[in-house]
PDB file of C-alpha atoms in Angstrom:
ATOM      1  CA  MET J   1      99.954  92.054  94.988  1.00  0.00           C
ATOM      2  CA  LEU J   2      99.819  91.278  98.721  1.00  0.00           C
ATOM      3  CA  LEU J   3     101.263  94.788  99.699  1.00  0.00           C
ATOM      4  CA  TYR J   4      99.062  96.475  97.045  1.00  0.00           C
ATOM      5  CA  ASN J   5      95.987  94.901  98.540  1.00  0.00           C
ATOM      6  CA  SER J   6      96.793  95.676 101.972  1.00  0.00           C
ATOM      7  CA  SER J   7      97.457  99.388 101.364  1.00  0.00           C
ATOM      8  CA  THR J   8      94.581 100.072  98.875  1.00  0.00           C
ATOM      9  CA  GLN J   9      91.977  98.179 101.071  1.00  0.00           C
ATOM     10  CA  GLY J  10      93.112  99.512 104.468  1.00  0.00           C
ATOM     11  CA  LYS J  11      94.123  96.111 105.838  1.00  0.00           C
ATOM     12  CA  LEU J  12      96.507  97.016 108.637  1.00  0.00           C
ATOM     13  CA  GLU J  13      96.967  93.645 110.128  1.00  0.00           C
ATOM     14  CA  ASP J  14      97.924  92.253 106.603  1.00  0.00           C
ATOM     15  CA  LEU J  15     100.198  95.026 106.090  1.00  0.00           C
ATOM     16  CA  LYS J  16     101.965  94.667 109.494  1.00  0.00           C
ATOM     17  CA  THR J  17     102.391  90.874 108.924  1.00  0.00           C
ATOM     18  CA  LEU J  18     103.922  91.536 105.591  1.00  0.00           C
ATOM     19  CA  LEU J  19     106.469  94.130 106.625  1.00  0.00           C
ATOM     20  CA  ILE J  20     107.232  92.958 110.078  1.00  0.00           C
ATOM     21  CA  GLU J  21     106.920  89.201 109.939  1.00  0.00           C
ATOM     22  CA  LYS J  22     107.597  88.560 106.425  1.00  0.00           C
ATOM     23  CA  GLY J  23     110.194  91.099 105.794  1.00  0.00           C
ATOM     24  CA  PHE J  24     108.603  92.761 102.789  1.00  0.00           C
ATOM     25  CA  SER J  25     110.180  96.176 101.803  1.00  0.00           C
ATOM     26  CA  VAL J  26     108.121  99.274 102.564  1.00  0.00           C
ATOM     27  CA  THR J  27     109.797 100.808  99.385  1.00  0.00           C
ATOM     28  CA  GLU J  28     108.676  97.917  97.101  1.00  0.00           C
ATOM     29  CA  GLU J  29     106.850  99.122  93.978  1.00  0.00           C
ATOM     30  CA  VAL J  30     103.346  97.883  94.261  1.00  0.00           C
ATOM     31  CA  SER J  31     101.993  99.618  91.169  1.00  0.00           C
ATOM     32  CA  LYS J  32     102.239  98.821  87.611  1.00  0.00           C
ATOM     33  CA  GLU J  33     105.770  98.417  86.985  1.00  0.00           C
ATOM     34  CA  GLY J  34     107.698 101.417  86.116  1.00  0.00           C
ATOM     35  CA  HIS J  35     105.087 103.846  88.026  1.00  0.00           C
ATOM     36  CA  TYR J  36     106.817 103.630  91.388  1.00  0.00           C
ATOM     37  CA  TRP J  37     103.826 103.517  93.825  1.00  0.00           C
ATOM     38  CA  THR J  38     104.681 102.345  97.120  1.00  0.00           C
ATOM     39  CA  VAL J  39     102.144 101.328 100.088  1.00  0.00           C
ATOM     40  CA  LEU J  40     102.599 104.794 101.428  1.00  0.00           C
ATOM     41  CA  HIS J  41     101.581 106.404  98.084  1.00  0.00           C
ATOM     42  CA  TYR J  42      98.421 104.158  98.032  1.00  0.00           C
ATOM     43  CA  ALA J  43      97.502 104.763 101.687  1.00  0.00           C
ATOM     44  CA  THR J  44      97.659 108.445 101.351  1.00  0.00           C
ATOM     45  CA  HIS J  45      95.727 108.301  98.175  1.00  0.00           C
ATOM     46  CA  TYR J  46      92.940 106.364  99.499  1.00  0.00           C
ATOM     47  CA  GLY J  47      92.777 108.141 102.790  1.00  0.00           C
ATOM     48  CA  HIS J  48      93.691 105.089 104.972  1.00  0.00           C
ATOM     49  CA  ILE J  49      94.673 107.069 108.004  1.00  0.00           C
ATOM     50  CA  HIS J  50      95.508 104.099 110.261  1.00  0.00           C
ATOM     51  CA  ILE J  51      97.793 102.806 107.455  1.00  0.00           C
ATOM     52  CA  VAL J  52      99.683 105.971 107.111  1.00  0.00           C
ATOM     53  CA  GLU J  53      99.936 106.398 110.987  1.00  0.00           C
ATOM     54  CA  PHE J  54     101.398 102.808 111.113  1.00  0.00           C
ATOM     55  CA  LEU J  55     103.808 103.422 108.174  1.00  0.00           C
ATOM     56  CA  LEU J  56     105.145 106.836 109.563  1.00  0.00           C
ATOM     57  CA  ASP J  57     105.881 105.059 113.020  1.00  0.00           C
ATOM     58  CA  PHE J  58     107.534 102.129 111.156  1.00  0.00           C
ATOM     59  CA  LEU J  59     109.689 104.543 109.360  1.00  0.00           C
ATOM     60  CA  LYS J  60     110.415 107.082 111.890  1.00  0.00           C
ATOM     61  CA  ASN J  61     113.884 105.721 113.169  1.00  0.00           C
ATOM     62  CA  ARG J  62     115.185 104.623 109.734  1.00  0.00           C
ATOM     63  CA  GLU J  63     118.079 106.433 108.200  1.00  0.00           C
ATOM     64  CA  THR J  64     116.120 106.350 104.842  1.00  0.00           C
ATOM     65  CA  CYS J  65     112.920 107.835 106.317  1.00  0.00           C
ATOM     66  CA  HIS J  66     113.336 111.179 104.599  1.00  0.00           C
ATOM     67  CA  GLU J  67     113.878 109.426 101.106  1.00  0.00           C
ATOM     68  CA  ILE J  68     110.963 107.119 101.639  1.00  0.00           C
ATOM     69  CA  LEU J  69     108.643 109.785 102.615  1.00  0.00           C
ATOM     70  CA  ASN J  70     109.587 111.679  99.514  1.00  0.00           C
ATOM     71  CA  LEU J  71     109.853 109.074  96.983  1.00  0.00           C
ATOM     72  CA  GLN J  72     108.174 110.378  93.599  1.00  0.00           C
ATOM     73  CA  THR J  73     106.113 108.220  91.219  1.00  0.00           C
ATOM     74  CA  ILE J  74     106.749 108.385  87.447  1.00  0.00           C
ATOM     75  CA  GLU J  75     104.398 111.346  87.312  1.00  0.00           C
ATOM     76  CA  GLY J  76     106.365 112.926  90.186  1.00  0.00           C
ATOM     77  CA  LYS J  77     103.831 112.291  93.023  1.00  0.00           C
ATOM     78  CA  THR J  78     105.092 112.061  96.529  1.00  0.00           C
ATOM     79  CA  PRO J  79     102.796 110.352  99.206  1.00  0.00           C
ATOM     80  CA  LEU J  80     102.023 114.012 100.216  1.00  0.00           C
ATOM     81  CA  PHE J  81     100.979 115.029  96.622  1.00  0.00           C
ATOM     82  CA  CYS J  82      98.880 111.883  96.528  1.00  0.00           C
ATOM     83  CA  SER J  83      96.895 112.873  99.547  1.00  0.00           C
ATOM     84  CA  ILE J  84      96.335 116.377  98.175  1.00  0.00           C
ATOM     85  CA  LEU J  85      95.361 115.133  94.686  1.00  0.00           C
ATOM     86  CA  SER J  86      93.142 112.195  95.517  1.00  0.00           C
ATOM     87  CA  GLY J  87      89.583 112.610  94.673  1.00  0.00           C
ATOM     88  CA  ASP J  88      88.621 109.529  96.788  1.00  0.00           C
ATOM     89  CA  ILE J  89      88.934 111.164 100.074  1.00  0.00           C
ATOM     90  CA  LYS J  90      87.169 113.931 101.937  1.00  0.00           C
ATOM     91  CA  ILE J  91      89.018 117.291 102.684  1.00  0.00           C
ATOM     92  CA  ASP J  92      89.104 116.613 106.489  1.00  0.00           C
ATOM     93  CA  MET J  93      90.756 113.377 105.785  1.00  0.00           C
ATOM     94  CA  LYS J  94      93.226 114.863 103.538  1.00  0.00           C
ATOM     95  CA  LYS J  95      94.125 117.642 106.181  1.00  0.00           C
ATOM     96  CA  ASP J  96      94.663 114.944 108.813  1.00  0.00           C
ATOM     97  CA  ILE J  97      97.016 112.850 106.632  1.00  0.00           C
ATOM     98  CA  ILE J  98      98.792 116.111 105.517  1.00  0.00           C
ATOM     99  CA  LYS J  99      99.307 117.100 109.144  1.00  0.00           C
ATOM    100  CA  MET J 100     100.790 113.624 109.886  1.00  0.00           C
ATOM    101  CA  LEU J 101     103.101 113.972 106.980  1.00  0.00           C
ATOM    102  CA  PHE J 102     104.415 117.521 108.014  1.00  0.00           C
ATOM    103  CA  ASP J 103     104.579 116.597 111.631  1.00  0.00           C
ATOM    104  CA  THR J 104     107.407 114.126 110.512  1.00  0.00           C
ATOM    105  CA  GLN J 105     109.373 117.327 109.606  1.00  0.00           C
ATOM    106  CA  LYS J 106     110.812 115.358 106.767  1.00  0.00           C
ATOM    107  CA  MET J 107     108.781 116.775 103.813  1.00  0.00           C
ATOM    108  CA  ASP J 108     110.920 118.060 100.885  1.00  0.00           C
ATOM    109  CA  MET J 109     109.182 121.329  99.931  1.00  0.00           C
ATOM    110  CA  SER J 110     111.105 121.805  96.826  1.00  0.00           C
ATOM    111  CA  LEU J 111     109.799 118.803  94.841  1.00  0.00           C
ATOM    112  CA  ARG J 112     107.632 119.244  91.756  1.00  0.00           C
ATOM    113  CA  LYS J 113     105.557 116.804  89.690  1.00  0.00           C
ATOM    114  CA  ALA J 114     106.731 116.084  86.334  1.00  0.00           C
ATOM    115  CA  SER J 115     104.375 118.596  84.911  1.00  0.00           C
ATOM    116  CA  GLY J 116     106.304 121.119  87.068  1.00  0.00           C
ATOM    117  CA  GLU J 117     103.541 121.884  89.687  1.00  0.00           C
ATOM    118  CA  ASP J 118     104.935 122.265  93.248  1.00  0.00           C
ATOM    119  CA  LEU J 119     103.136 121.779  96.663  1.00  0.00           C
ATOM    120  CA  LEU J 120     101.655 125.098  96.729  1.00  0.00           C
ATOM    121  CA  ASP J 121     100.367 124.761  93.028  1.00  0.00           C
ATOM    122  CA  LEU J 122      98.637 121.546  93.975  1.00  0.00           C
ATOM    123  CA  ALA J 123      97.420 122.993  97.166  1.00  0.00           C
ATOM    124  CA  LYS J 124      95.740 125.961  95.304  1.00  0.00           C
ATOM    125  CA  LYS J 125      93.980 123.603  92.870  1.00  0.00           C
ATOM    126  CA  ASN J 126      92.682 121.344  95.635  1.00  0.00           C
ATOM    127  CA  SER J 127      91.252 124.116  98.051  1.00  0.00           C
ATOM    128  CA  LEU J 128      94.222 123.334 100.538  1.00  0.00           C
ATOM    129  CA  TYR J 129      96.297 126.400  99.971  1.00  0.00           C
ATOM    130  CA  ASN J 130      95.468 128.294 103.150  1.00  0.00           C
ATOM    131  CA  PHE J 131      95.450 125.039 105.251  1.00  0.00           C
ATOM    132  CA  ILE J 132      98.914 124.145 104.013  1.00  0.00           C
ATOM    133  CA  VAL J 133     100.374 127.692 104.350  1.00  0.00           C
ATOM    134  CA  VAL J 134      99.061 128.150 107.902  1.00  0.00           C
ATOM    135  CA  TYR J 135     100.090 124.516 108.968  1.00  0.00           C
ATOM    136  CA  CYS J 136     103.643 124.740 107.413  1.00  0.00           C
ATOM    137  CA  LEU J 137     104.360 128.421 109.004  1.00  0.00           C
ATOM    138  CA  ARG J 138     102.948 127.622 112.386  1.00  0.00           C
ATOM    139  CA  GLU J 139     105.117 127.935 115.430  1.00  0.00           C
ATOM    140  CA  ASP J 140     105.222 125.087 117.836  1.00  0.00           C
TER     141      ASP J 140
END
C-alpha cells in the first residue's frame, strides 16, 4: 500500500525512501491482485511527471529496464498506454510523459492491449496520433 500511495499521490520523497532505502521492488504489483499495475503504471496514469522522471532515471542502467518499461497489466496496458488513456491528466502533460518514455528508446511498439488495440489505435482515439507519429519519426 505504501508504494501505491506514493505513486498515485505523487509523493516522490516517500517513493525514493521505499525504493532506495527500504529495498522495495519497482516491479511490485501495487494494484488489486492479478491486475499487475506497478508504480510506473500509476505515475503515468495520474500524470506525476516528477515520479516518472525519477523512475526512468532509477531504471535506466538496469538490465531489465526494457522489460519494466513495457510491463503489461491484465488489460494489456503498458505505462505508455496508461498515459495515453488517462482521463485524469491534460494533453500537454500526456505529451511530456510520452516524450520521456520514448526518449528512453526502450518502448516496444509491437505491444497491444488485450482488446487488440496498438499504440497508434490508442493515439487516434485520444487525439495524440499526429504528436506520436511526428515524435517517433523525428531525426535526432
